[in-house]
Amino acid sequence: MINWFNSIEFLDPQMFWLLLAIPVAIAWYLWTHRRQQAQVQISSLKGFKVETSWLANLRPLLFILRLIVLALIITALARPQTTDVTTKTKKTEGIDIVLAVDVSASMLAEDLKPNRLEATKKVAADFIKGRPNDRIGVVVYAGESYTKTPITTDEMISLRAINEIAFDGVLENGTAIGMGLATAVNRLKDSEALSKVIILMTDGVNNSGFIDPKIASELALEYDIKVYTIGIGTNGNAPSPVAQIGKNKFRMAMMPVEIDEDLMKQIAADTGGKYFRATNNKKLEEIYGEIDKLEKTEIEEFKFINTEEKYRILVLIALGFLGLEMLLRYTIFRTVA
């Protein structure tokens, strides 16, 4: 089908080839009209009063009306239509996701730019923006843990929670991976979603908290929660905070990057997830992109198409012009040569 002004479609556009008959008809009319004119040759017009009839001059109007009728009929044969398409989507499988973010002091290390925490916040925010059909919650942890926001479909609430994450000293310093994971599990254990996911991010080893990470991973498995774990930090040494010298100011020094990768891999494997290592900003973005592909919400799309035929109005107009042509031919132009 071809589009006409992006609003009318023609189901049988090949019919427009019949429009080639119009120039042929015009040529035939001009040729036969010339042959039908009577010609008398006289030496002089003196003594004759010659007047041109205005009706005779208008007689070609009958032929023009027939051409219009022909063009309208051909256009009607091409089946003009207007189509109104309404699309509705239905979420057939919901995913509930909790982002568990390490906010210990070591997340201020500057091997990721501007630091690990800010890089994590940026990529997490982009991830949330790309999941409009899912419920997302945020948990933060250091030596302790708490829920920043429960799972919600309100994207703005989740984005605000991510944006407000900061190292503010409210939580006891340390890295309580078991506490962070257990808090995230607690947010999802009563979820009725068909798929439940935790994305657990850390840059260290479990050195705080009263819940063993392995116990927390067993809880996740019991509640059928999949855990993706991300180790954040470069290989080797990184400029890390070693002392606070003012509000939001730290003395930095090169410190070895220590991530308990064996633990993170074990948690992911036990729950059916996957472990990733983010050594720079680009790698962190790629990790979230891969998780986004692995955990796709299934969307069922329904299209309702309402098609309205427009050839009828063209046929009616054509009949109107044809009636006008016949009326003129057998009334006004009946006696016109």
Short mmCIF file of C-alpha atoms in Angstrom, two decimals:
data_model
loop_
_atom_site.label_atom_id
_atom_site.label_comp_id
_atom_site.label_asym_id
_atom_site.label_seq_id
_atom_site.Cartn_x
_atom_site.Cartn_y
_atom_site.Cartn_z
CA MET A 1 0.00 0.00 0.00
CA ILE A 2 1.13 3.55 -0.65
CA ASN A 3 0.53 6.51 1.61
CA TRP A 4 -1.10 9.76 0.51
CA PHE A 5 -0.35 12.66 2.85
CA ASN A 6 0.35 10.03 5.54
CA SER A 7 -3.40 9.74 6.25
CA ILE A 8 -4.98 7.92 3.29
CA GLU A 9 -3.78 4.55 2.04
CA PHE A 10 -4.67 2.88 -1.26
CA LEU A 11 -5.24 -0.87 -1.12
CA ASP A 12 -4.93 -1.31 -4.92
CA PRO A 13 -2.59 1.48 -6.10
CA GLN A 14 -1.93 -0.34 -9.38
CA MET A 15 -5.31 0.95 -10.55
CA PHE A 16 -3.75 4.39 -10.97
CA TRP A 17 -2.17 3.09 -14.19
CA LEU A 18 -5.65 3.53 -15.68
CA LEU A 19 -5.14 7.29 -15.40
CA LEU A 20 -3.01 6.98 -18.54
CA ALA A 21 -6.33 6.72 -20.37
CA ILE A 22 -7.01 10.40 -19.64
CA PRO A 23 -4.30 11.92 -21.90
CA VAL A 24 -5.29 9.36 -24.57
CA ALA A 25 -8.91 10.47 -24.27
CA ILE A 26 -7.88 14.14 -24.53
CA ALA A 27 -5.84 13.47 -27.67
CA TRP A 28 -8.75 11.51 -29.22
CA TYR A 29 -11.21 14.27 -28.37
CA LEU A 30 -9.08 16.99 -29.95
CA TRP A 31 -8.55 14.91 -33.12
CA THR A 32 -12.20 13.92 -33.60
CA HIS A 33 -13.46 17.38 -32.65
CA ARG A 34 -11.35 18.95 -35.39
CA ARG A 35 -12.62 16.46 -38.00
CA GLN A 36 -16.27 17.02 -37.03
CA GLN A 37 -16.13 20.77 -37.60
CA ALA A 38 -17.84 21.80 -40.91
CA GLN A 39 -15.68 23.96 -43.16
CA VAL A 40 -16.90 26.31 -45.90
CA GLN A 41 -14.46 28.25 -47.98
CA ILE A 42 -15.72 31.60 -49.28
CA SER A 43 -13.82 34.44 -50.85
CA SER A 44 -15.16 37.17 -48.54
CA LEU A 45 -17.16 37.58 -45.31
CA LYS A 46 -18.70 40.84 -46.51
CA GLY A 47 -22.49 40.70 -46.24
CA PHE A 48 -22.36 38.01 -43.45
CA LYS A 49 -22.97 38.70 -39.80
CA VAL A 50 -20.76 36.28 -37.90
CA GLU A 51 -21.49 35.71 -34.19
CA THR A 52 -19.83 33.15 -31.97
CA SER A 53 -22.22 31.32 -29.61
CA TRP A 54 -21.01 31.37 -25.99
CA LEU A 55 -22.69 28.01 -25.51
CA ALA A 56 -20.58 26.55 -28.28
CA ASN A 57 -17.47 27.82 -26.52
CA LEU A 58 -18.57 26.12 -23.29
CA ARG A 59 -19.36 22.76 -24.87
CA PRO A 60 -15.89 21.30 -24.02
CA LEU A 61 -17.06 21.57 -20.42
CA LEU A 62 -19.04 18.36 -21.02
CA PHE A 63 -15.86 16.51 -21.94
CA ILE A 64 -14.04 17.93 -18.89
CA LEU A 65 -16.83 16.69 -16.63
CA ARG A 66 -16.48 13.18 -18.10
CA LEU A 67 -12.71 13.29 -17.48
CA ILE A 68 -13.37 14.22 -13.87
CA VAL A 69 -15.82 11.32 -13.57
CA LEU A 70 -13.21 8.96 -15.05
CA ALA A 71 -10.50 10.17 -12.64
CA LEU A 72 -12.81 9.78 -9.63
CA ILE A 73 -13.87 6.25 -10.64
CA ILE A 74 -10.23 5.19 -11.11
CA THR A 75 -9.32 6.63 -7.70
CA ALA A 76 -12.26 4.76 -6.15
CA LEU A 77 -11.04 1.53 -7.78
CA ALA A 78 -7.68 2.05 -6.01
CA ARG A 79 -9.58 1.55 -2.71
CA PRO A 80 -8.67 4.59 -0.60
CA GLN A 81 -8.79 3.87 3.13
CA THR A 82 -8.03 5.56 6.42
CA THR A 83 -6.62 3.40 9.19
CA ASP A 84 -6.71 4.16 12.90
CA VAL A 85 -4.29 2.00 14.89
CA THR A 86 -4.60 1.84 18.68
CA THR A 87 -1.85 0.04 20.57
CA LYS A 88 -2.21 -1.29 24.08
CA THR A 89 0.47 -3.09 26.05
CA LYS A 90 0.04 -5.57 28.83
CA LYS A 91 2.80 -6.58 31.20
CA THR A 92 2.68 -10.36 31.28
CA GLU A 93 5.62 -10.94 33.61
CA GLY A 94 6.60 -8.37 36.24
CA ILE A 95 10.09 -8.13 37.72
CA ASP A 96 10.75 -6.75 41.20
CA ILE A 97 14.31 -5.49 41.62
CA VAL A 98 16.24 -4.23 44.63
CA LEU A 99 19.55 -2.39 44.21
CA ALA A 100 21.79 -3.00 47.25
CA VAL A 101 24.51 -0.32 47.24
CA ASP A 102 27.65 -0.33 49.38
CA VAL A 103 28.12 3.16 50.89
CA SER A 104 31.21 2.48 52.98
CA ALA A 105 34.06 5.01 52.93
CA SER A 106 36.05 2.92 50.46
CA MET A 107 33.37 3.64 47.83
CA LEU A 108 34.92 7.13 47.63
CA ALA A 109 38.03 5.64 45.98
CA GLU A 110 38.80 7.38 42.72
CA ASP A 111 39.70 4.50 40.40
CA LEU A 112 36.24 5.05 38.87
CA LYS A 113 35.44 8.66 37.99
CA PRO A 114 34.72 10.82 39.88
CA ASN A 115 34.63 8.02 42.46
CA ARG A 116 33.12 4.56 42.82
CA LEU A 117 29.96 5.74 44.56
CA GLU A 118 29.10 8.50 42.08
CA ALA A 119 29.82 6.23 39.12
CA THR A 120 27.55 3.58 40.64
CA LYS A 121 24.75 6.13 41.20
CA LYS A 122 24.91 7.35 37.61
CA VAL A 123 24.74 3.89 36.06
CA ALA A 124 22.04 2.75 38.50
CA ALA A 125 19.92 5.79 37.60
CA ASP A 126 20.23 5.00 33.87
CA PHE A 127 19.24 1.40 34.65
CA ILE A 128 16.10 2.55 36.49
CA LYS A 129 15.11 4.86 33.62
CA GLY A 130 15.28 1.88 31.25
CA ARG A 131 12.92 -0.26 33.39
CA PRO A 132 9.60 1.65 33.37
CA ASN A 133 7.55 -1.54 33.72
CA ASP A 134 9.27 -2.92 36.84
CA ARG A 135 9.09 -2.21 40.54
CA ILE A 136 12.45 -1.11 41.92
CA GLY A 137 13.66 -0.56 45.47
CA VAL A 138 16.94 0.67 46.96
CA VAL A 139 18.89 -0.63 49.97
CA VAL A 140 22.12 0.94 51.25
CA TYR A 141 24.63 -0.67 53.57
CA ALA A 142 28.02 -0.16 55.14
CA GLY A 143 28.62 -1.63 58.62
CA GLU A 144 24.80 -1.65 58.91
CA SER A 145 22.00 -1.53 56.37
CA TYR A 146 18.61 0.05 55.82
CA THR A 147 15.98 0.44 53.10
CA LYS A 148 16.31 3.71 51.23
CA THR A 149 13.03 3.08 49.40
CA PRO A 150 10.82 -0.04 49.13
CA ILE A 151 10.02 -1.51 45.74
CA THR A 152 7.85 0.87 43.76
CA THR A 153 6.66 1.50 40.23
CA ASP A 154 7.23 5.24 40.74
CA GLU A 155 10.40 5.90 38.77
CA MET A 156 10.88 9.36 40.30
CA ILE A 157 10.94 7.96 43.84
CA SER A 158 13.58 5.37 42.91
CA LEU A 159 15.69 7.96 41.07
CA ARG A 160 15.46 10.36 44.01
CA ALA A 161 16.60 7.59 46.36
CA ILE A 162 19.62 6.87 44.16
CA ASN A 163 20.47 10.56 43.85
CA GLU A 164 20.36 11.03 47.65
CA ILE A 165 22.82 8.22 48.35
CA ALA A 166 25.97 9.63 49.92
CA PHE A 167 28.69 8.78 52.42
CA ASP A 168 27.35 10.78 55.34
CA GLY A 169 28.60 8.84 58.35
CA VAL A 170 25.08 7.88 59.41
CA LEU A 171 25.86 4.20 59.07
CA GLU A 172 28.64 2.55 61.01
CA ASN A 173 31.64 2.22 58.74
CA GLY A 174 32.54 -1.20 57.41
CA THR A 175 31.21 -3.61 54.81
CA ALA A 176 28.34 -5.79 56.02
CA ILE A 177 27.57 -7.72 52.83
CA GLY A 178 25.37 -10.18 54.71
CA MET A 179 23.33 -7.34 56.24
CA GLY A 180 22.88 -5.59 52.91
CA LEU A 181 21.80 -8.79 51.18
CA ALA A 182 19.45 -9.81 54.01
CA THR A 183 17.76 -6.39 54.01
CA ALA A 184 17.26 -6.63 50.23
CA VAL A 185 15.81 -10.15 50.63
CA ASN A 186 13.43 -8.83 53.27
CA ARG A 187 12.11 -6.25 50.80
CA LEU A 188 11.35 -8.98 48.23
CA LYS A 189 10.29 -11.99 50.30
CA ASP A 190 6.59 -11.06 50.19
CA SER A 191 6.63 -10.05 46.53
CA GLU A 192 4.22 -11.90 44.25
CA ALA A 193 6.22 -11.05 41.13
CA LEU A 194 7.13 -13.96 38.89
CA SER A 195 10.74 -12.79 38.89
CA LYS A 196 12.62 -11.27 41.85
CA VAL A 197 16.13 -9.87 41.49
CA ILE A 198 18.77 -8.29 43.73
CA ILE A 199 21.74 -6.42 42.31
CA LEU A 200 24.35 -6.37 45.08
CA MET A 201 27.30 -3.99 44.69
CA THR A 202 30.40 -3.81 46.88
CA ASP A 203 34.07 -2.89 46.70
CA GLY A 204 35.34 -4.80 49.71
CA VAL A 205 35.13 -7.85 51.92
CA ASN A 206 32.55 -8.72 54.54
CA ASN A 207 33.94 -7.36 57.81
CA SER A 208 30.87 -6.15 59.73
CA GLY A 209 27.31 -7.09 60.61
CA PHE A 210 25.77 -9.99 62.49
CA ILE A 211 24.35 -11.86 59.46
CA ASP A 212 26.65 -14.19 57.57
CA PRO A 213 26.50 -13.56 53.78
CA LYS A 214 26.05 -17.28 53.16
CA ILE A 215 23.00 -17.32 55.43
CA ALA A 216 21.62 -14.32 53.54
CA SER A 217 22.17 -16.05 50.19
CA GLU A 218 20.32 -19.13 51.53
CA LEU A 219 17.40 -16.85 52.42
CA ALA A 220 17.45 -15.45 48.89
CA LEU A 221 17.38 -18.96 47.47
CA GLU A 222 14.50 -19.94 49.77
CA TYR A 223 12.41 -17.04 48.50
CA ASP A 224 13.38 -17.74 44.88
CA ILE A 225 15.34 -14.49 44.55
CA LYS A 226 18.12 -14.25 41.99
CA VAL A 227 21.20 -12.25 43.03
CA TYR A 228 23.57 -10.53 40.60
CA THR A 229 26.75 -9.43 42.36
CA ILE A 230 29.13 -6.70 41.20
CA GLY A 231 32.63 -6.15 42.52
CA ILE A 232 33.61 -2.52 42.05
CA GLY A 233 37.26 -1.52 41.85
CA THR A 234 40.31 -1.68 39.66
CA ASN A 235 42.96 -4.39 39.80
CA GLY A 236 45.92 -3.52 42.03
CA ASN A 237 45.99 -0.23 43.93
CA ALA A 238 43.59 2.73 43.85
CA PRO A 239 43.53 6.24 45.35
CA SER A 240 41.35 5.65 48.43
CA PRO A 241 40.31 7.72 51.48
CA VAL A 242 42.44 7.02 54.55
CA ALA A 243 41.36 9.91 56.80
CA GLN A 244 38.64 12.53 56.93
CA ILE A 245 40.05 16.05 57.19
CA GLY A 246 36.80 18.03 56.91
CA LYS A 247 33.20 17.79 55.80
CA ASN A 248 33.20 15.69 52.63
CA LYS A 249 37.01 16.03 52.48
CA PHE A 250 39.38 13.11 52.77
CA ARG A 251 43.08 12.48 52.64
CA MET A 252 43.73 10.04 49.81
CA ALA A 253 46.45 7.45 49.47
CA MET A 254 47.15 4.52 47.18
CA MET A 255 45.62 1.44 48.76
CA PRO A 256 45.25 -2.15 47.54
CA VAL A 257 41.83 -3.10 46.15
CA GLU A 258 40.44 -6.05 48.07
CA ILE A 259 37.19 -7.64 46.92
CA ASP A 260 36.02 -11.01 48.19
CA GLU A 261 35.33 -12.30 44.69
CA ASP A 262 35.00 -15.91 45.86
CA LEU A 263 32.13 -14.91 48.16
CA MET A 264 30.45 -12.78 45.49
CA LYS A 265 30.72 -15.58 42.95
CA GLN A 266 29.30 -18.07 45.44
CA ILE A 267 26.29 -15.88 46.27
CA ALA A 268 25.52 -15.42 42.57
CA ALA A 269 25.96 -19.11 41.77
CA ASP A 270 23.80 -20.28 44.69
CA THR A 271 20.88 -18.05 43.67
CA GLY A 272 21.05 -18.50 39.89
CA GLY A 273 22.58 -15.09 39.26
CA LYS A 274 25.95 -14.01 37.90
CA TYR A 275 29.06 -12.23 39.19
CA PHE A 276 30.63 -9.24 37.42
CA ARG A 277 33.76 -7.18 38.03
CA ALA A 278 33.66 -3.47 37.25
CA THR A 279 37.20 -2.13 36.97
CA ASN A 280 36.23 1.18 35.32
CA ASN A 281 33.20 3.30 34.38
CA LYS A 282 32.74 1.73 30.97
CA LYS A 283 32.85 -1.79 32.36
CA LEU A 284 30.26 -0.86 34.99
CA GLU A 285 27.94 0.46 32.28
CA GLU A 286 28.40 -2.73 30.27
CA ILE A 287 27.54 -4.84 33.33
CA TYR A 288 24.27 -3.04 33.90
CA GLY A 289 23.54 -3.34 30.19
CA GLU A 290 24.04 -7.10 30.37
CA ILE A 291 21.84 -7.45 33.45
CA ASP A 292 19.20 -5.37 31.67
CA LYS A 293 19.24 -7.87 28.78
CA LEU A 294 19.21 -10.91 31.07
CA GLU A 295 16.20 -9.66 33.05
CA LYS A 296 13.70 -8.51 30.45
CA THR A 297 10.08 -7.91 31.38
CA GLU A 298 7.80 -9.65 28.90
CA ILE A 299 5.37 -7.20 27.30
CA GLU A 300 2.38 -8.34 25.27
CA GLU A 301 1.26 -5.82 22.69
CA PHE A 302 -2.27 -5.58 21.33
CA LYS A 303 -3.04 -3.61 18.18
CA PHE A 304 -6.59 -2.58 17.34
CA ILE A 305 -6.94 -1.53 13.71
CA ASN A 306 -10.03 0.35 12.53
CA THR A 307 -10.15 0.69 8.72
CA GLU A 308 -12.65 2.98 7.00
CA GLU A 309 -13.27 2.73 3.25
CA LYS A 310 -13.31 6.07 1.41
CA TYR A 311 -14.21 4.94 -2.13
CA ARG A 312 -17.96 5.39 -1.57
CA ILE A 313 -17.75 9.16 -1.33
CA LEU A 314 -15.68 9.25 -4.53
CA VAL A 315 -18.30 7.17 -6.36
CA LEU A 316 -21.08 9.46 -5.15
CA ILE A 317 -19.17 12.55 -6.31
CA ALA A 318 -18.50 10.86 -9.67
CA LEU A 319 -22.21 10.09 -10.08
CA GLY A 320 -22.97 13.69 -9.24
CA PHE A 321 -20.64 14.98 -11.96
CA LEU A 322 -22.00 12.40 -14.41
CA GLY A 323 -25.57 13.50 -13.66
CA LEU A 324 -24.55 17.13 -14.15
CA GLU A 325 -22.93 16.29 -17.49
CA MET A 326 -26.03 14.46 -18.75
CA LEU A 327 -28.31 17.26 -17.55
CA LEU A 328 -26.27 19.88 -19.42
CA ARG A 329 -25.95 17.70 -22.52
CA TYR A 330 -29.72 17.18 -22.89
CA THR A 331 -30.82 20.65 -21.85
CA ILE A 332 -28.58 23.66 -22.39
CA PHE A 333 -26.25 22.06 -24.94
CA ARG A 334 -28.88 19.96 -26.74
CA THR A 335 -29.14 22.23 -29.76
CA VAL A 336 -25.57 23.46 -29.73
CA ALA A 337 -23.54 22.16 -32.66
#
